[in-house]
Tab-separated table of C-alpha atoms in Angstrom:
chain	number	residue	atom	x	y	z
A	1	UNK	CA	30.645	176.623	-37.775
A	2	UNK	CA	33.631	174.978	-39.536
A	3	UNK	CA	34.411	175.943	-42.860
A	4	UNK	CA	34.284	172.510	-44.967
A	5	UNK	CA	35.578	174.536	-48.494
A	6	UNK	CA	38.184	172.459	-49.822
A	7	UNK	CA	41.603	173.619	-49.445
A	8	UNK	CA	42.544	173.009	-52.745
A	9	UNK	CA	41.249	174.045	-56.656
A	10	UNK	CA	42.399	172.162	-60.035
A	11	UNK	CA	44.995	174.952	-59.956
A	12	UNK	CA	46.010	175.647	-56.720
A	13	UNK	CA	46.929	174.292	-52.850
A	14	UNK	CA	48.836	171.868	-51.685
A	15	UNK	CA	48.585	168.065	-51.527
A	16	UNK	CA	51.210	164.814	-51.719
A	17	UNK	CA	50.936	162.169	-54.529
A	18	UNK	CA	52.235	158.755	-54.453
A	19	UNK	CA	54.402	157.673	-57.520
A	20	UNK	CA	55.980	154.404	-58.915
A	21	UNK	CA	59.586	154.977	-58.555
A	22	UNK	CA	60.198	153.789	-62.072
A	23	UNK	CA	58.671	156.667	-63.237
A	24	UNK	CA	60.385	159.479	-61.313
A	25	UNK	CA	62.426	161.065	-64.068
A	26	UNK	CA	58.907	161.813	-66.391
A	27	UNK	CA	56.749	163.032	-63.748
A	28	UNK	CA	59.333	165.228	-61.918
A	29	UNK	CA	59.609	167.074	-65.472
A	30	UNK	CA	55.522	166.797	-65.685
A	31	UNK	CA	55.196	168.453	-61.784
A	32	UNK	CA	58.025	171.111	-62.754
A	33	UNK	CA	55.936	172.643	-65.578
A	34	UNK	CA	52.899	172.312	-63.708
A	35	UNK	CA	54.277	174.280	-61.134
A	36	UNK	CA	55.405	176.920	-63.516
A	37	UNK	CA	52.180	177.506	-64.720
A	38	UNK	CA	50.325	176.997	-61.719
A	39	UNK	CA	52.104	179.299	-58.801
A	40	UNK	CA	49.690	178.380	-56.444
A	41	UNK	CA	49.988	175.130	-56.767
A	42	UNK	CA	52.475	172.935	-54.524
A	43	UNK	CA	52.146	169.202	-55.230
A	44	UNK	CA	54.498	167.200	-53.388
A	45	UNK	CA	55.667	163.474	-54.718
A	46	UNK	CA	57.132	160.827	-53.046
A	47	UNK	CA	58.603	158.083	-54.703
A	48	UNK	CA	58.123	154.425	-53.605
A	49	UNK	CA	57.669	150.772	-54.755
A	50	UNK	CA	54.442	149.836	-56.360
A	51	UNK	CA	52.997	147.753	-53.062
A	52	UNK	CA	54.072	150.968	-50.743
A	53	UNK	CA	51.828	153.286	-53.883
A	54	UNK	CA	48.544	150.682	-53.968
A	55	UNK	CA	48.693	150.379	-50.081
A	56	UNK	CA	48.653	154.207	-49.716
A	57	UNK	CA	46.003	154.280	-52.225
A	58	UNK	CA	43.667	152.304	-50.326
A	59	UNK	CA	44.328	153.475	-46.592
A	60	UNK	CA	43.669	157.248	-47.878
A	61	UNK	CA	46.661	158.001	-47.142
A	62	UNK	CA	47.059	159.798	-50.564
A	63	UNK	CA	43.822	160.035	-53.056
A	64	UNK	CA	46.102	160.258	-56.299
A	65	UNK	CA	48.290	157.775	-57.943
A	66	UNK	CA	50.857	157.038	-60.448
A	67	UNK	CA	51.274	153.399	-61.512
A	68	UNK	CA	52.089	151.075	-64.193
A	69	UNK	CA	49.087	149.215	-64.474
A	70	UNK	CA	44.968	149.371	-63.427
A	71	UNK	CA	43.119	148.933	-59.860
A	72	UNK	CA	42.099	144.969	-59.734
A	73	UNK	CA	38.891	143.712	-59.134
A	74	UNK	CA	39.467	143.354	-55.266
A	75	UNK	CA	40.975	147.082	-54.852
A	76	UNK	CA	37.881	148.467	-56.555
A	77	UNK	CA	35.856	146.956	-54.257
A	78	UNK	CA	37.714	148.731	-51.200
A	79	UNK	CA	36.717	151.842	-53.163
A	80	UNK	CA	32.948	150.470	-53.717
A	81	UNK	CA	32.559	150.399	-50.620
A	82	UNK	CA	33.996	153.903	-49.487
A	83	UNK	CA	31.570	155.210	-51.924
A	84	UNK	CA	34.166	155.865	-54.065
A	85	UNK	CA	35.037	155.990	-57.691
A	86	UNK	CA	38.185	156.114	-58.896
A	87	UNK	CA	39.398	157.461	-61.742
A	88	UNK	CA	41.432	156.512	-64.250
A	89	UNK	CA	43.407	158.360	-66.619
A	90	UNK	CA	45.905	156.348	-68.985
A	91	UNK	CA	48.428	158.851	-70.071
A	92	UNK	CA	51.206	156.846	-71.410
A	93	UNK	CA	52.613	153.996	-73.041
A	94	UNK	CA	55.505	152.189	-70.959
A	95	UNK	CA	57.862	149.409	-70.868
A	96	UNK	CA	60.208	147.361	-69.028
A	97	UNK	CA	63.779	147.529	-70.265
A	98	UNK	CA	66.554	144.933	-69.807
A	99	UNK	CA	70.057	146.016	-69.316
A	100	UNK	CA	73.834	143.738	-69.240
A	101	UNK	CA	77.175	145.027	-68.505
A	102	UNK	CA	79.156	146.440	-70.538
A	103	UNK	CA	81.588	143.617	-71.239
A	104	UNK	CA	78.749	141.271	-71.760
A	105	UNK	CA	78.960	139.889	-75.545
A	106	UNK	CA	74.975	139.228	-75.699
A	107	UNK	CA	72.917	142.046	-75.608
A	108	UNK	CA	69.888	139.893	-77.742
A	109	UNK	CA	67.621	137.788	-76.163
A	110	UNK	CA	64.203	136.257	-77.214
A	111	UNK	CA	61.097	136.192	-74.703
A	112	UNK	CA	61.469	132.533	-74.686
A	113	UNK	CA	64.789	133.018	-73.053
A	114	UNK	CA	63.893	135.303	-70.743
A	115	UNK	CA	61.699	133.204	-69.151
A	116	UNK	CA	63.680	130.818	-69.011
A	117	UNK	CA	66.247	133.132	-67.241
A	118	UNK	CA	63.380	134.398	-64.851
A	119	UNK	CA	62.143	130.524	-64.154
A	120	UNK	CA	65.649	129.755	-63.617
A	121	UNK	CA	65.364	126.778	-65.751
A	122	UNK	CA	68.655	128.438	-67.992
A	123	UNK	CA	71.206	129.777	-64.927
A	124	UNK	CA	74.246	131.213	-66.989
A	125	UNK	CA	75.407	133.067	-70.093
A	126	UNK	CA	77.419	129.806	-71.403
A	127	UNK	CA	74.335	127.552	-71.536
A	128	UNK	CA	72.599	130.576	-73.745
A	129	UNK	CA	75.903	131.080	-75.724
A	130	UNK	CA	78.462	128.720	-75.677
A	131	UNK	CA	80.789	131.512	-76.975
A	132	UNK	CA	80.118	133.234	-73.592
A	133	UNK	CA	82.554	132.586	-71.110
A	134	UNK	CA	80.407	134.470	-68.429
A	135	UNK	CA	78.725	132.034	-66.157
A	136	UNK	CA	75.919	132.869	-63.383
A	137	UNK	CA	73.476	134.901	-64.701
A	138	UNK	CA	72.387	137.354	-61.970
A	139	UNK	CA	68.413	138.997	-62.337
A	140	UNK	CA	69.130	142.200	-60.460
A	141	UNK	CA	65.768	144.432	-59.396
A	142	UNK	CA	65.375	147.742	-58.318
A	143	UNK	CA	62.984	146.442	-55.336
A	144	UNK	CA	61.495	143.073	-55.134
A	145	UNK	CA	57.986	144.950	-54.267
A	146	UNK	CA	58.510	147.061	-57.226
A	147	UNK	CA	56.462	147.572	-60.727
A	148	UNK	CA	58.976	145.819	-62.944
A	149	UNK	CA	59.743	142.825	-60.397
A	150	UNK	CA	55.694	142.373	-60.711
A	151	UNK	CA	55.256	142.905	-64.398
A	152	UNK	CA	58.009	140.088	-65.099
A	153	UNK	CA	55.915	137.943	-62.539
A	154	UNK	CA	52.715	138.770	-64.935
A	155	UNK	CA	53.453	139.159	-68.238
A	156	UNK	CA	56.577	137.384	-68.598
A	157	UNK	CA	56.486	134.329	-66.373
A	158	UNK	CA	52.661	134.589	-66.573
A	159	UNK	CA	51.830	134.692	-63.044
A	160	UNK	CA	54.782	132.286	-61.760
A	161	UNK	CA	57.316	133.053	-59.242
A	162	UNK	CA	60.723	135.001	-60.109
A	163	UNK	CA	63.338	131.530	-59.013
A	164	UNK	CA	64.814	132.399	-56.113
A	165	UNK	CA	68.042	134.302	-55.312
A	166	UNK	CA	67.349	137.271	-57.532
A	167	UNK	CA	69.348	140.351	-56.305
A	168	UNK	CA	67.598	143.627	-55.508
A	169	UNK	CA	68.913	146.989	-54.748
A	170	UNK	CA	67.134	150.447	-53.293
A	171	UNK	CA	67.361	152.151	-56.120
A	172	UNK	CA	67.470	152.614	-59.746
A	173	UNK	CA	70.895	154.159	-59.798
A	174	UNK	CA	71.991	151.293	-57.902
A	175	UNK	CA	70.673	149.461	-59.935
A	176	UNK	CA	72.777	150.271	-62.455
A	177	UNK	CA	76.083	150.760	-60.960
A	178	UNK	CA	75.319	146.968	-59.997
A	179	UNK	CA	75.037	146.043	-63.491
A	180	UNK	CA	77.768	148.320	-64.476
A	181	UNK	CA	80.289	146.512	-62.011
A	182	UNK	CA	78.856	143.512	-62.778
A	183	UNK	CA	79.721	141.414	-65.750
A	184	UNK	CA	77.199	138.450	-65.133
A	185	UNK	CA	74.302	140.470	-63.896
A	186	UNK	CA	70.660	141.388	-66.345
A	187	UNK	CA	68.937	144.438	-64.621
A	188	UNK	CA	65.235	144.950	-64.973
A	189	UNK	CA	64.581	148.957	-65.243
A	190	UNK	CA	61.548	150.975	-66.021
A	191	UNK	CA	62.709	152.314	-69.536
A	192	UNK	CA	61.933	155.947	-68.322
A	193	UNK	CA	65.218	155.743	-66.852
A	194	UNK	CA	67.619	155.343	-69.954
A	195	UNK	CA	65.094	156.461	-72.740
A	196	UNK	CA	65.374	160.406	-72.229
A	197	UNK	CA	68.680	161.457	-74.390
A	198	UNK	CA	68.654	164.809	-73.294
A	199	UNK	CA	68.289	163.772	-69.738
A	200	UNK	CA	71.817	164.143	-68.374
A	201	UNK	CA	70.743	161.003	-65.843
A	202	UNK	CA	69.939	158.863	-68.440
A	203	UNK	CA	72.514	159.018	-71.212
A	204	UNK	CA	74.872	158.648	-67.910
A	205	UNK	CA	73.433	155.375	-67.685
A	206	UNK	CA	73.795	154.376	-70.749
A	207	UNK	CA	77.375	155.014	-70.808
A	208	UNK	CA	77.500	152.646	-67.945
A	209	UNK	CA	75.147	149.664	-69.555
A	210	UNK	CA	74.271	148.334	-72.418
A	211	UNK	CA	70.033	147.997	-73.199
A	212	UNK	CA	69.028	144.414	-74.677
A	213	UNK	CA	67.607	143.898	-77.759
A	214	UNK	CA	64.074	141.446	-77.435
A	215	UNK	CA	62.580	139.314	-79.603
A	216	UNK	CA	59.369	137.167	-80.124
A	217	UNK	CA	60.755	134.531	-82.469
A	218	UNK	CA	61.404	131.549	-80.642
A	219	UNK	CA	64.605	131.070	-83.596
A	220	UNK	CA	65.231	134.464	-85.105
A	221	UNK	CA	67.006	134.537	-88.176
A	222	UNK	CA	68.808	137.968	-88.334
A	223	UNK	CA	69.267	140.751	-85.500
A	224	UNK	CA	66.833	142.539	-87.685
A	225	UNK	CA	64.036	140.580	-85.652
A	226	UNK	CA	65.480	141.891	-82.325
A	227	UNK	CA	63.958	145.369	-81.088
A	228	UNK	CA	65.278	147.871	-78.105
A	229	UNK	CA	63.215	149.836	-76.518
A	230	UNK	CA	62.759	152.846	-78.664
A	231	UNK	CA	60.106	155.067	-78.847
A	232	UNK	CA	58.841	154.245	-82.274
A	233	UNK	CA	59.166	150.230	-81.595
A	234	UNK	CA	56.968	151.175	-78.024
A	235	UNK	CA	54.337	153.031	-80.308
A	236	UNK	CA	54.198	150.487	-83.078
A	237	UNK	CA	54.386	147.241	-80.422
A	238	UNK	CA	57.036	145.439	-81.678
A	239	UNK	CA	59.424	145.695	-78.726
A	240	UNK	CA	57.123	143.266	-76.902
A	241	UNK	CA	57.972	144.401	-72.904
A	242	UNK	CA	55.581	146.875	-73.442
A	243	UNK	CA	53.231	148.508	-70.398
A	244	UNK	CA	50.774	151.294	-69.511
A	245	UNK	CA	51.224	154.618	-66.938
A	246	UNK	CA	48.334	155.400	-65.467
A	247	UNK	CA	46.969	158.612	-62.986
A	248	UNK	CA	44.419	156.721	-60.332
A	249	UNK	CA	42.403	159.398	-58.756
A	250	UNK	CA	39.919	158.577	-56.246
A	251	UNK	CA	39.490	162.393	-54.674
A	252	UNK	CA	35.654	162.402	-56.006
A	253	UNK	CA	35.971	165.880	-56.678
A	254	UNK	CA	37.567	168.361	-58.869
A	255	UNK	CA	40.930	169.249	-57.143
A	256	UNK	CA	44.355	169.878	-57.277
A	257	UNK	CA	45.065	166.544	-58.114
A	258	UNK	CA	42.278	165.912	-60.730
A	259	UNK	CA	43.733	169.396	-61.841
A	260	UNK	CA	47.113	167.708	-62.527
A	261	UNK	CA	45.631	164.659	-64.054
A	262	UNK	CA	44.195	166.721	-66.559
A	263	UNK	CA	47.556	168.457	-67.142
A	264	UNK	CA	49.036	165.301	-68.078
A	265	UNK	CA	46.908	164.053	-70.236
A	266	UNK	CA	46.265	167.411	-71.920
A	267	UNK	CA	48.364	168.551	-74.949
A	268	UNK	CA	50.895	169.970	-72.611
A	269	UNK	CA	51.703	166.678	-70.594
A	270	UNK	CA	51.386	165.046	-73.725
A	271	UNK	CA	54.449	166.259	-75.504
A	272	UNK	CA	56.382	166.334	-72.420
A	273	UNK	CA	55.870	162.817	-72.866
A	274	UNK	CA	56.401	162.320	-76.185
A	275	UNK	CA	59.774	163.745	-75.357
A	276	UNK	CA	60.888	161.850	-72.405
A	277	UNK	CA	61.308	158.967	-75.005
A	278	UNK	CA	57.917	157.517	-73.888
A	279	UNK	CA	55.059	157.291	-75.948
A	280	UNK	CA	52.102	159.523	-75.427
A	281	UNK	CA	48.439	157.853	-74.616
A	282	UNK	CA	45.978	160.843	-75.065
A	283	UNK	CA	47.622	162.299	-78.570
A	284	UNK	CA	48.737	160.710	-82.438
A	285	UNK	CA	52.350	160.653	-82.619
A	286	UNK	CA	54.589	160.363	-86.179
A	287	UNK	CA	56.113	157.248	-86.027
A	288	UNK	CA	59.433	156.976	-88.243
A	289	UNK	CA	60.962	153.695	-88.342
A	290	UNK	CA	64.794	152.920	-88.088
A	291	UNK	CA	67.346	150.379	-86.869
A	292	UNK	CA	70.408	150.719	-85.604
């Protein structure tokens, strides 16, 4: 008789999890720890546009997910009718950070120029600054299937299309050597990758870029109205870019992988975090407010 006993417990075995690739700095820390504590446990991550994560999710190729936003209607009813339930666990808040070169003289922009940037109705620095002598404006992406590509789509152009000839690279670190060797180009990053100051990766990239400041006045006044993409501005929502990280689960039972959901949302995962720059969903956090 064959022996059905799951291979795997909340704290041990071996299984593969599909992650957004913006968030591969935070949950390579989160799977380190996990490991620490959890010898027996091997969990194995591969990195990978959001459409490459979702399509996983549904073919069964993986049962547990890492994403940036919430199954839709139509993917739950894949699930409905595998007799499956997925579940969701929200552990963080997110966002989407913008970054210019280094010689670029504007590093504040308001949401109503950004779409117009994104719609392509504004094309160059000049026409948003006529004391920018920089012309083209080039929207570079990490991946034109990936999480922040879609979430400027959504939430930004509000379901319209990106205007054509974007530029997208592989990769988040090409991402921002592009920018870096780029004087007209805006990059679109997950801010997990320059929010981390005593990630070694990150504050390299910020030596390379500059991150913009956003705001939602149509005519601010003062640069006191413009907000990066701090922590505390995340937690209070006032940098307005702002997005969820979820853990989708659909493995109807209580393994490895709903063992390592409840890491992360747990105290634990929580203040690992809380230190990665991002802010924590499961736990209160002290905000103290600054500016630069």
């Amino acid at each position: 008789m064959k022996d059905e006993t799951p291979a795997d417990t909340p704290t041990s075995g071996n299984i593969k999890i599909s992650v957004d690739e913006s968030f591969q700095p935070i949950i390579d820390t989160q799977l380190s720890t996990f490991h620490s504590l959890y010898k027996y446990a091997t969990i194995k991550a591969a990195y990978k546009p959001e459409g490459e994560v979702i399509k996983e999710l549904l073919n069964d190729s993986i049962r547990i997910a890492i994403l940036s936003r919430d199954l839709t209607p139509d993917e739950k009813a894949v699930f409905e009718k595998k007799k499956l339930i997925p579940r969701v666990t929200k552990i963080a808040i997110d966002a989407v950070a913008l970054v210019v070169n280094n010689q670029n003289p504007d590093t504040l922009l308001t949401v109503d120029q950004l779409k117009a940037i994104f719609s392509g109705k504004v094309n160059s620095w000049s026409a948003l600054n006529p004391k920018n002598n920089l012309k083209d404006i080039t929207v570079v992406f990490d991946n034109n299937n990936s999480s922040t590509a879609r979430f400027i789509r959504d939430s930004v152009l509000v379901n319209q299309p990106v205007k054509p000839g974007t530029y997208a690279t592989n990769s988040h670190t090409e991402l921002i050597d592009y920018v870096a060797k780029n004087e007209k180009a805006l990059g679109v990053i997950g801010v997990n990758w320059v929010s981390d100051f005593d990630d070694t990766t990150a504050v390299g990239f910020l030596k390379k870029v500059k991150v913009v400041g956003i705001s939602t006045e149509t005519d601010p006044e003062t640069t006191e109205s413009y907000y990066q993409p701090y922590q505390a501005y995340i937690a209070q929502g006032t940098y307005p870019l702002r997005r969820y990280l979820y853990i989708i689960n659909t493995e109807g039972r209580a393994g490895l992988g709903t063992g390592f959901a409840s890491f992360v949302a747990g105290d634990k995962g929580q203040r690992i975090i809380l230190k990665s720059g991002l802010v924590p969903a499961t736990m209160p956090i002290r905000v103290v407010g600054f500016r630069e």
